[in-house]
Short mmCIF file of C-alpha atoms in Angstrom, two decimals:
data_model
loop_
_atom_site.label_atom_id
_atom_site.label_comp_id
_atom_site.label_asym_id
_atom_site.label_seq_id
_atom_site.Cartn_x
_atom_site.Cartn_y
_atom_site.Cartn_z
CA UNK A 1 -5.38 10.52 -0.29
CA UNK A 2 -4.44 13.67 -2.12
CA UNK A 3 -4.44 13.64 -5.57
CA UNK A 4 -1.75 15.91 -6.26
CA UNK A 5 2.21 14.63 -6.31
CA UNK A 6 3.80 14.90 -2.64
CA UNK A 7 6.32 17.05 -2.52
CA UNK A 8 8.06 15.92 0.60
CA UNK A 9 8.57 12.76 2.29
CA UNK A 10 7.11 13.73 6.17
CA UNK A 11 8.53 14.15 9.45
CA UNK A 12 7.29 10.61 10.57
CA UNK A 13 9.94 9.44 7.73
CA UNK A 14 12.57 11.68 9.01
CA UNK A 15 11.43 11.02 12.74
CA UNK A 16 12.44 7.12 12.12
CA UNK A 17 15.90 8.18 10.22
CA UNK A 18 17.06 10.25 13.45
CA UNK A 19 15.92 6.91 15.39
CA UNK A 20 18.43 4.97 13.81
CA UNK A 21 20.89 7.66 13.10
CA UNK A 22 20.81 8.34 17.22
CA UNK A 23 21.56 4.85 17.87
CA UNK A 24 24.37 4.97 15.38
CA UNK A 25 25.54 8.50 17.18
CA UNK A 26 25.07 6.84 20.97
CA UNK A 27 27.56 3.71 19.48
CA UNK A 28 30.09 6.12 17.92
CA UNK A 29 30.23 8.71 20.85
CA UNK A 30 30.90 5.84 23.57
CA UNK A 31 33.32 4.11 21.62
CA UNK A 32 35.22 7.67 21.04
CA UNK A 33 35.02 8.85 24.43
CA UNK A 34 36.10 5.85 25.97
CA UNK A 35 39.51 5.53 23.43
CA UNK A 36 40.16 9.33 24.08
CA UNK A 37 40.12 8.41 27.93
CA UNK A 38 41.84 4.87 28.18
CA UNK A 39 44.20 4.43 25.26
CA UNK A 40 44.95 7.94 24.42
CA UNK A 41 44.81 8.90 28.35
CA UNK A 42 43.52 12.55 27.41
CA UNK A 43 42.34 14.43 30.76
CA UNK A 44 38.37 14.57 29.58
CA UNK A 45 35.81 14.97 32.18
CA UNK A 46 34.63 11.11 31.64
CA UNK A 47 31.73 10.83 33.62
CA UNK A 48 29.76 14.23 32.38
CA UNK A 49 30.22 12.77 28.99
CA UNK A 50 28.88 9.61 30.30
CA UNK A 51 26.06 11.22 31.75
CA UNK A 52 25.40 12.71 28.11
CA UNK A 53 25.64 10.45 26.36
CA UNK A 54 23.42 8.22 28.85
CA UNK A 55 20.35 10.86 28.23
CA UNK A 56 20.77 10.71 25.00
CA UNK A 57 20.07 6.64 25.09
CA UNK A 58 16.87 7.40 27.48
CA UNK A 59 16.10 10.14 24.90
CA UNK A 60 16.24 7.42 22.22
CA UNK A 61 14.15 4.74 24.21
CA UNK A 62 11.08 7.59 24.40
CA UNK A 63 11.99 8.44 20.57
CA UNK A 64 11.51 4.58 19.52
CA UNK A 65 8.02 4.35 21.52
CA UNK A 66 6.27 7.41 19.88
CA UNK A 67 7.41 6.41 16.86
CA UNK A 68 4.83 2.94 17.64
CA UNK A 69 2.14 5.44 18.72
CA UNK A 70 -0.81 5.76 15.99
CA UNK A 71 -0.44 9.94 16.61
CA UNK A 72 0.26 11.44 13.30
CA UNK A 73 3.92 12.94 13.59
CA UNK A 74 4.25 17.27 13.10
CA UNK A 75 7.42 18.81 11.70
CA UNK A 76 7.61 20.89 15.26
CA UNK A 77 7.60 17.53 17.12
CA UNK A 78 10.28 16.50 14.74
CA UNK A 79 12.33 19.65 15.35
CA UNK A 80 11.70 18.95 18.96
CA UNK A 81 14.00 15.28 18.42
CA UNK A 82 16.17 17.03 16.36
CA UNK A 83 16.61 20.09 18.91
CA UNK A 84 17.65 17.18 21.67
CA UNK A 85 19.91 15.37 19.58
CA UNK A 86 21.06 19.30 18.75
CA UNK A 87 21.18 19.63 22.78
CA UNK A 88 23.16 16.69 23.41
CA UNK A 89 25.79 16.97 20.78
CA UNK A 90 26.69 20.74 21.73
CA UNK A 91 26.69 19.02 25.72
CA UNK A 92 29.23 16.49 24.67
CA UNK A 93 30.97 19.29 22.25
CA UNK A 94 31.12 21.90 25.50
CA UNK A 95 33.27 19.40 27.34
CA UNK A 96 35.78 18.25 24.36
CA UNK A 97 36.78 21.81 22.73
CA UNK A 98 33.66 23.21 21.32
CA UNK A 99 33.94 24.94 18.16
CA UNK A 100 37.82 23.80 17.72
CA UNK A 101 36.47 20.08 18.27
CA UNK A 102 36.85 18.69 14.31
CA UNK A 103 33.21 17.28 15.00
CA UNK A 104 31.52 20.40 15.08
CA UNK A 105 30.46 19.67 11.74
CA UNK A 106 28.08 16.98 12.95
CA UNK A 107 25.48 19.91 13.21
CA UNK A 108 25.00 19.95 10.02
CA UNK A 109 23.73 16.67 9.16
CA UNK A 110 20.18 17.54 11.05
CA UNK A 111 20.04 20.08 8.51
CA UNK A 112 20.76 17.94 5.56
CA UNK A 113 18.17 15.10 6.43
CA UNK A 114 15.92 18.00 7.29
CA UNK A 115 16.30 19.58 3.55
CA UNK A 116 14.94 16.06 2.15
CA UNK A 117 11.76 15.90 4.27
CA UNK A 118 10.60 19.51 5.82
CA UNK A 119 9.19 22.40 4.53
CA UNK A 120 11.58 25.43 4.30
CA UNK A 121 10.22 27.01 7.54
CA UNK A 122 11.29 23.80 9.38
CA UNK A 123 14.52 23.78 7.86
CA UNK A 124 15.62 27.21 8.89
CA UNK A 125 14.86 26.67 12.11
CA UNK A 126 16.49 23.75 11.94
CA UNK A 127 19.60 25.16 10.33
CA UNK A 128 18.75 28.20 13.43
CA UNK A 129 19.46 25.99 16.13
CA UNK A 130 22.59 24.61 14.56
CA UNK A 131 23.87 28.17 14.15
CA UNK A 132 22.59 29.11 17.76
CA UNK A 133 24.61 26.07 19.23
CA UNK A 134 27.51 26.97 17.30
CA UNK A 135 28.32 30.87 18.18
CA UNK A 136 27.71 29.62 22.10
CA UNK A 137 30.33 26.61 21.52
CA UNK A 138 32.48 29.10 19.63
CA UNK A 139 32.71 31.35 22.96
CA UNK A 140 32.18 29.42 26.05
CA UNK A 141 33.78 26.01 25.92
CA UNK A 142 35.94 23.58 27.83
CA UNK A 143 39.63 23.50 25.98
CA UNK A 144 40.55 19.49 24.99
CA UNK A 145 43.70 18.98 26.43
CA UNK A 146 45.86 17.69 23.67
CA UNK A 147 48.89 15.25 23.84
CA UNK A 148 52.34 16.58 24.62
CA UNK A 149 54.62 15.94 21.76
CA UNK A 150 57.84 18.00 21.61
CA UNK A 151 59.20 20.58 23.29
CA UNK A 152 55.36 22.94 23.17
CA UNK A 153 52.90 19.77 22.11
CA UNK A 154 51.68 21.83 19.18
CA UNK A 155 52.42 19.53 16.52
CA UNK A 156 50.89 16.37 18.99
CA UNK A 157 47.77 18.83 19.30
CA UNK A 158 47.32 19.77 15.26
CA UNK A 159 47.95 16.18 14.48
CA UNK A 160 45.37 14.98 16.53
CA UNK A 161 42.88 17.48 15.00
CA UNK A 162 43.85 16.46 11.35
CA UNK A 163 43.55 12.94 12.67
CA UNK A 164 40.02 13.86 14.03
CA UNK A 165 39.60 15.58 10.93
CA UNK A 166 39.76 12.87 9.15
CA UNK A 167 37.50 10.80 11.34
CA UNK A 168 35.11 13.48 11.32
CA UNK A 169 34.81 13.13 7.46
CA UNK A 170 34.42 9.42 6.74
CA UNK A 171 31.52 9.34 9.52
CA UNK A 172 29.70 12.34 7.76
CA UNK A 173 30.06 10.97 4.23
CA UNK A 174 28.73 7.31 5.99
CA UNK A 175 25.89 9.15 7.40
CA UNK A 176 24.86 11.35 4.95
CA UNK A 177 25.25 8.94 2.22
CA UNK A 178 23.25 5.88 3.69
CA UNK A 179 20.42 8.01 5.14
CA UNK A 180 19.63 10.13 2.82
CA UNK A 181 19.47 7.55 0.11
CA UNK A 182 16.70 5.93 2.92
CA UNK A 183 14.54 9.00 2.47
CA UNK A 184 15.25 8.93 -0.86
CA UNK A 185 13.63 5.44 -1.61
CA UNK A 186 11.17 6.18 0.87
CA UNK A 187 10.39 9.27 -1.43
CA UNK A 188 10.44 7.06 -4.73
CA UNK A 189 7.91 4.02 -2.88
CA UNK A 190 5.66 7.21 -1.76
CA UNK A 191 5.53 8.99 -5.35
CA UNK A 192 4.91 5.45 -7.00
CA UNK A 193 1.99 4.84 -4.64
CA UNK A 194 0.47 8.44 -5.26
CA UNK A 195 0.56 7.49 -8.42
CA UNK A 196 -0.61 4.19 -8.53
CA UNK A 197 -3.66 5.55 -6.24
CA UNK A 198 -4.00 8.11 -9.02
CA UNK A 199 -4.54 5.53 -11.76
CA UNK A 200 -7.41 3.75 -9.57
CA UNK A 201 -9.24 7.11 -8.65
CA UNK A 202 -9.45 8.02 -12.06
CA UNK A 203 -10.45 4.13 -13.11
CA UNK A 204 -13.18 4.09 -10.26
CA UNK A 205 -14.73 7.80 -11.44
CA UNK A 206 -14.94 5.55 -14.87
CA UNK A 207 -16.75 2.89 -13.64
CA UNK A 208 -19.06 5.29 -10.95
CA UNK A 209 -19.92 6.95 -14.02
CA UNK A 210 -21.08 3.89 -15.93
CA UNK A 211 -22.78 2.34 -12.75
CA UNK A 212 -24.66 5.53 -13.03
CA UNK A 213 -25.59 5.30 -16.53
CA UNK A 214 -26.43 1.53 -15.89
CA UNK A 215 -28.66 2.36 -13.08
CA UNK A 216 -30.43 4.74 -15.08
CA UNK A 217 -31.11 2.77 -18.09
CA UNK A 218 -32.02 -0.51 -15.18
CA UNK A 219 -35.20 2.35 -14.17
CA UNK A 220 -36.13 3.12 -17.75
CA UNK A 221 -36.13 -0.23 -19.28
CA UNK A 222 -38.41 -1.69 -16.25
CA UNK A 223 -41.45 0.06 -17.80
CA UNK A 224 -41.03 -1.21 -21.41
CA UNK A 225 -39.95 -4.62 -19.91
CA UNK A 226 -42.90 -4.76 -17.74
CA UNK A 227 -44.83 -3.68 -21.48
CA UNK A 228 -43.50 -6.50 -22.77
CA UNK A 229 -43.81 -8.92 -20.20
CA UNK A 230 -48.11 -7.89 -20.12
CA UNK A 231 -48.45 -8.17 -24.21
CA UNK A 232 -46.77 -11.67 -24.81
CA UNK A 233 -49.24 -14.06 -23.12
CA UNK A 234 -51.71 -11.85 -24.43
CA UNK A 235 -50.26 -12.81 -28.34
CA UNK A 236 -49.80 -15.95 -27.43
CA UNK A 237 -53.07 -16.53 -26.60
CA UNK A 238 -53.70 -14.98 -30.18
CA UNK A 239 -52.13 -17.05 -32.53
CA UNK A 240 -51.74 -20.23 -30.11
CA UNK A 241 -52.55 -22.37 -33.61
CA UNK A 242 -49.28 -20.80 -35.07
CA UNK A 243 -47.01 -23.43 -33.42
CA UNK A 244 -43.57 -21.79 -34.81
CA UNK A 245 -44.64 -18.64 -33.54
CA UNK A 246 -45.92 -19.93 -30.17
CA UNK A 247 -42.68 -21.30 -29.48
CA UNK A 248 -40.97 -17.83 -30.54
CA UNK A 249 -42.98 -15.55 -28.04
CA UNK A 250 -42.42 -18.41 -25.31
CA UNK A 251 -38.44 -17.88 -25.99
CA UNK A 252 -39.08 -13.88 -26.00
CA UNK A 253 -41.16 -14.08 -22.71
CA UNK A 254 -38.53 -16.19 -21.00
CA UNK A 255 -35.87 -13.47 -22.12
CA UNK A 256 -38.15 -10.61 -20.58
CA UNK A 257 -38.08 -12.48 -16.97
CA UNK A 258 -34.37 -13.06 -17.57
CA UNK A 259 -34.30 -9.16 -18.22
CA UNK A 260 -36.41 -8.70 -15.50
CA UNK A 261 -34.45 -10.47 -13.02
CA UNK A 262 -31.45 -9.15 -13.76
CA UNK A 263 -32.74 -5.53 -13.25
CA UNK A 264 -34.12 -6.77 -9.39
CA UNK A 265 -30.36 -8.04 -8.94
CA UNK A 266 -29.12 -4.74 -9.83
CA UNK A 267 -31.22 -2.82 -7.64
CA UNK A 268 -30.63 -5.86 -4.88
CA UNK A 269 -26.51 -5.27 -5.32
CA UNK A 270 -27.28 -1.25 -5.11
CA UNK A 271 -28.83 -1.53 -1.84
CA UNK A 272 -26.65 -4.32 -0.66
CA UNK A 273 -23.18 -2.05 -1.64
CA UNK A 274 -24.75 1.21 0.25
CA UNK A 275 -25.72 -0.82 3.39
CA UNK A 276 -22.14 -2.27 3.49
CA UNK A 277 -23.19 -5.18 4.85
CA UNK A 278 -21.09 -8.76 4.00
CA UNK A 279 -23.04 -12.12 3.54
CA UNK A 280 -22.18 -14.42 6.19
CA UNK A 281 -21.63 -17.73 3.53
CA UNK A 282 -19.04 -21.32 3.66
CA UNK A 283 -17.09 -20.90 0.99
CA UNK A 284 -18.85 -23.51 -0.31
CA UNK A 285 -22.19 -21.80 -0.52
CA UNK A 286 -20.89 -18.71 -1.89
CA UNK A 287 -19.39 -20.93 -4.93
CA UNK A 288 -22.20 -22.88 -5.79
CA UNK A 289 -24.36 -19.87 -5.48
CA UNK A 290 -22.11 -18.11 -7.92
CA UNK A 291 -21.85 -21.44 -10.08
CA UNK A 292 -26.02 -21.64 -10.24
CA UNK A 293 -25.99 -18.13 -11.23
CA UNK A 294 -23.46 -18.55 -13.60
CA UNK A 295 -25.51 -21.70 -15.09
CA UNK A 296 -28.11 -19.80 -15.65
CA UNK A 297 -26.52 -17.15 -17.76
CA UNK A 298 -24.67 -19.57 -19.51
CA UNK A 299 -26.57 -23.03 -19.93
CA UNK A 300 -24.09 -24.02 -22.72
CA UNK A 301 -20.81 -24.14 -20.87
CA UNK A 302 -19.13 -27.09 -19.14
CA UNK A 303 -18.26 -25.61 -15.65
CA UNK A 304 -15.45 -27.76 -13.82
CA UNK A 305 -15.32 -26.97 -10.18
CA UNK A 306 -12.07 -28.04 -8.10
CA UNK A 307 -12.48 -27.30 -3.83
CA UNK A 308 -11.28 -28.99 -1.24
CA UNK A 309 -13.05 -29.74 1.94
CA UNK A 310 -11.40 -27.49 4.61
CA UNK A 311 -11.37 -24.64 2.08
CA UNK A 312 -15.16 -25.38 1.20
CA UNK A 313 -15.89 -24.78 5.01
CA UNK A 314 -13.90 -21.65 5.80
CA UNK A 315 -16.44 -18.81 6.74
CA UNK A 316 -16.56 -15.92 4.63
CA UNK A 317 -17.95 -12.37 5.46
CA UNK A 318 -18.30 -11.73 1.71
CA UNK A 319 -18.80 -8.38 0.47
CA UNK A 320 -21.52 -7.66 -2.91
CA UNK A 321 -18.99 -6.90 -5.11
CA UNK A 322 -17.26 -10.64 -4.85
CA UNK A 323 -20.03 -12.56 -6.72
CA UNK A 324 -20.04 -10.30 -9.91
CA UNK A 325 -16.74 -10.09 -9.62
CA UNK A 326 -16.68 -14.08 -10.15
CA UNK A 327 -19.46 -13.96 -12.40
CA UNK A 328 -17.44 -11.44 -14.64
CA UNK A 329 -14.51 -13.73 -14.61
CA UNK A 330 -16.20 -16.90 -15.51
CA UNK A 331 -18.15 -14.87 -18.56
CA UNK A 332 -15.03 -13.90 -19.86
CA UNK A 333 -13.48 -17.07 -19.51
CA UNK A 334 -16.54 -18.86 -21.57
CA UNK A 335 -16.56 -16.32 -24.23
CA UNK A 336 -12.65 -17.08 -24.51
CA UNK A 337 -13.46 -20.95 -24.93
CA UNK A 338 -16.56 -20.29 -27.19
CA UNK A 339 -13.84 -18.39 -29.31
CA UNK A 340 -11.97 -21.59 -30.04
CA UNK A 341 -15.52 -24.20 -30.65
CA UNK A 342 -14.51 -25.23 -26.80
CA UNK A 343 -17.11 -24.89 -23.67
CA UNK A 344 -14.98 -25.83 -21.47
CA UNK A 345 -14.52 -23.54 -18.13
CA UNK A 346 -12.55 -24.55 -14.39
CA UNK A 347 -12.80 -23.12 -11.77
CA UNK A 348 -10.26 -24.09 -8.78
CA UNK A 349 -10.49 -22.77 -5.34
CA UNK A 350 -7.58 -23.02 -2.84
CA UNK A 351 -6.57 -21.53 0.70
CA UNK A 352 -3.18 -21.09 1.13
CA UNK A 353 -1.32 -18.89 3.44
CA UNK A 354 -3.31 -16.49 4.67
CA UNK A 355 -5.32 -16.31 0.88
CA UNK A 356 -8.17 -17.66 -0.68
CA UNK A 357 -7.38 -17.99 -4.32
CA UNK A 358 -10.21 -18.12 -6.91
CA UNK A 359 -8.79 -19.17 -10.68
CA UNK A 360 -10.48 -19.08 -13.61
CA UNK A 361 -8.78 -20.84 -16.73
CA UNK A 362 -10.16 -21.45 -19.87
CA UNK A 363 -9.86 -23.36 -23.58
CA UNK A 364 -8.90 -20.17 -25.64
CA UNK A 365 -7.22 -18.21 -27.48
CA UNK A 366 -5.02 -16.61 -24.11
CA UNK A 367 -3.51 -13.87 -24.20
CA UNK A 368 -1.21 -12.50 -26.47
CA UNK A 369 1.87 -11.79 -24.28
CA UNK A 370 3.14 -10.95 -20.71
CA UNK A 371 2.56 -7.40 -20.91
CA UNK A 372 -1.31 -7.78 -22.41
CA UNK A 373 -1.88 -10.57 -19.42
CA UNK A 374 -0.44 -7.55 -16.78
CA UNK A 375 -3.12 -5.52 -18.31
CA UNK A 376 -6.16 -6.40 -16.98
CA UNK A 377 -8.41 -3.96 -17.72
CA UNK A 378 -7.99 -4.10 -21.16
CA UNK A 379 -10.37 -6.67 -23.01
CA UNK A 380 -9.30 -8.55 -26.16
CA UNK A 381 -12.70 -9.99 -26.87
CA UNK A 382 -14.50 -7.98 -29.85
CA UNK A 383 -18.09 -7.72 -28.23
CA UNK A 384 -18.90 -6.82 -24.76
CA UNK A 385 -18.72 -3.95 -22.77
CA UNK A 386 -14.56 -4.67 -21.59
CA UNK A 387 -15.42 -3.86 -18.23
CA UNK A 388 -15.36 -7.42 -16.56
CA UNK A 389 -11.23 -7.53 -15.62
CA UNK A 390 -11.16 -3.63 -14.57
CA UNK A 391 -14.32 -4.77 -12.08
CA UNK A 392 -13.04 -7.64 -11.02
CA UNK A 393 -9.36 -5.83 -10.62
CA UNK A 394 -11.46 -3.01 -8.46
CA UNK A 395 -12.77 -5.19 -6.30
CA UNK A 396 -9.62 -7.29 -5.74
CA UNK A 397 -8.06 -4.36 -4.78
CA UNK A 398 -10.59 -2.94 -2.42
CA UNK A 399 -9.94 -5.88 -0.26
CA UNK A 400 -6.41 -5.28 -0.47
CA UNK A 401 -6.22 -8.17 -2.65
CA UNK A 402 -4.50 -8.73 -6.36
CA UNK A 403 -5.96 -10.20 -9.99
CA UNK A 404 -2.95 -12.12 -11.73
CA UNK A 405 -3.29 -13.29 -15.29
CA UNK A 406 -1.25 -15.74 -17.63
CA UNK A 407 -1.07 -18.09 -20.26
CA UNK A 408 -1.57 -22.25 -19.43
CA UNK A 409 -1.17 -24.66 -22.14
CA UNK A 410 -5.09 -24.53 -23.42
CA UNK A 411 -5.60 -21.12 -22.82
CA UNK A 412 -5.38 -18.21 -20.29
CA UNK A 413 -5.74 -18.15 -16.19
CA UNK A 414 -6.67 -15.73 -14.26
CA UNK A 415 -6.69 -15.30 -10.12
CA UNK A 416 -8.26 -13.17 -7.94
CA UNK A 417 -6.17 -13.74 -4.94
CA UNK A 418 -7.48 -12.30 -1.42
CA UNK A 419 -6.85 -11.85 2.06
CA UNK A 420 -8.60 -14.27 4.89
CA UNK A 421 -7.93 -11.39 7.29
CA UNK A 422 -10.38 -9.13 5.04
CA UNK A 423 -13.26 -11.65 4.27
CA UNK A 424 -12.92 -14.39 6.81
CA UNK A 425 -14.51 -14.59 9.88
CA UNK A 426 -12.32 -14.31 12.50
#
């Protein structure tokens, strides 16, 4: 995805536009040739405008199948629908007046859809062809006999051109009006997603660059951890009378393995995220694997689990980032409760339609307002790195899923909501 603002909505965009637009025209050209033939009883050639406007409909039924082919769409293969719809018109034109026909004018709405969504060489040939079709209506045409009314029929014939006049400018202002504000909101959704794309490059080059700072400092503290890890037994040994002390080291050696295994995780989850390759766990395992981690780094809190059975059994291909992005939710949820004297920590994990939802609540503080809970990579706590919602938010989003946040009534929720077609098994 570019990073730069798009400056144009496509010719797929404007491809689908003439799609409808053609159907609209196909509706609107029966329905006028067949009151200028049957209740106005002018002398048209009926069945060559048939036969037009017929090709135009088969032209339309080949229009609405590329449109469902995965081909990327060209502006030249867009000129190419708007050169037969160009084609068409002039046919149906040639037979009803040409160029004195009121809905000449019609050629110009290719070239006003084209101005919102082609480059400028597109558009002038666009705006060519219209001018082409034009001149040769302007000289070789079939006159449209008009209604006798009077002694010459020249007022019957200019009244039925005002009339058509008139016609001519309520479908044109219809037209141009409703489609062009479609490419216009199609422009607006496409600029919003740029930008929202954007945001999360330029989040994700923030948290590459710490994972590479973290990986770094995860090979330069194994040596003094492994210093460490050789010189307390050693000490111990030492001053094993010193019971106080003895007790100490023990707690310091226990913290070096804890460091220690940490840093294998690390490298474990580096290798894992490069090889791309998902666990194959019941949602059940992957919970109480994540729960038994979770215990570990925090002995003192008072985990509350809520899973049903059929969730508990649904088959996950779970990708690395999914445990530590659970892990990071349930920290920050425990260092909310220990904010408030509480230990207190639930997790609840449902399936419902088409989404496995994983919410954390806890007993504290939550957050101040709506607008902090919609920020979620912004940390209120006053230690930590503040990196645990902007992970867990990457994650959720590169499995095209969403993290919501909110206040309950003892403290603050948050979800990580995801799609079963993403990390179920089929």
């Amino acid at each position: 995805m570019p990073h730069r603002p798009a400056q144009r909505i496509g010719p797929f965009a404007l491809t689908r536009t003439l799609a409808w637009l053609r159907l609209c025209a196909i509706a609107g050209q029966s329905v006028a040739v067949l009151v200028c033939a049957w209740w106005m009883q002018l002398d048209i050639p009926l069945l060559p405008l048939l036969l037009g406007i017929g090709l135009l409909a088969v032209f339309s039924v080949f229009a609405a199948w590329r449109l469902r082919l995965p081909w990327p769409m060209s502006e030249w293969e867009t000129i190419g629908h708007i050169a037969a719809d160009t084609l068409v018109l002039g046919y149906l034109l040639y037979f009803t007046g040409g160029a004195s026909n009121p809905f000449i004018t019609l050629l110009l709405v290719p070239i006003a859809l084209s101005a919102a969504a082609l480059s400028v060489r597109a558009i002038l040939a666009v705006a060519a062809l219209a001018g082409v079709a034009y001149l040769i209506l302007l000289a070789w045409h079939v006159p449209l006999p008009m209604p006798m009314h009077g002694e010459d029929g020249a007022h019957g014939g200019f009244s039925l051109h005002v009339v058509g006049m008139g016609v001519n400018f309520v479908i044109s202002a219809l037209l141009l009006g409703f489609f062009i504000n479609r490419l216009a909101h199609a422009l607006r959704v496409q600029q919003l997603e740029v930008q929202r794309v954007r945001e999360r490059a330029l989040r994700d080059e923030g948290i590459l660059a710490i994972a590479t700072q973290a990986a770094g400092a995860a090979h330069e503290l194994n040596t003094p951890l492994s210093t460490m890890r050789t010189l307390l037994p050693e000490l111990r040994r030492e001053h094993a009378g010193d019971v106080t002390l003895a007790e100490d080291l023990a707690l310091l050696e226990g913290q070096v393995d804890r460091c220690r295994t940490i840093l294998r995780e690390m490298v474990a989850f580096g290798k894992a995220q490069l090889s791309q390759e998902p666990e194959r766990l019941s949602v059940d395992q992957f919970i109480h694997g994540c729960l038994e981690r979770f215990q570990l780094l925090r002995p003192e809190a008072e985990l509350g689990l809520e899973l049903d059975q059929p969730t508990a059994l649904t088959v996950l291909r779970t990708p690395p980032g999914l445990r530590h992005a659970l892990l990071n939710l349930l920290n920050n949820a425990a260092d909310a409760s220990a904010s408030c004297d509480s230990n207190a920590v639930m997790l609840q994990v449902t399936r419902e339609a088409g989404w496995l939802q994983l919410c954390v609540s806890d007993r504290g503080p939550g957050f101040d307002d709506a607008a902090d809970a919609a920020l979620l990579g912004y940390s209120q706590k006053q230690t930590g790195l503040g990196l645990g919602l902007a992970l867990a938010e990457a994650t959720a989003e590169r499995l095209n899923g969403e993290l919501t946040a909110g206040n309950t009534d003892q403290g603050a929720k948050v979800c990580l909501r995801l799609p079963l077609a993403v990390i179920a098994e089929p």
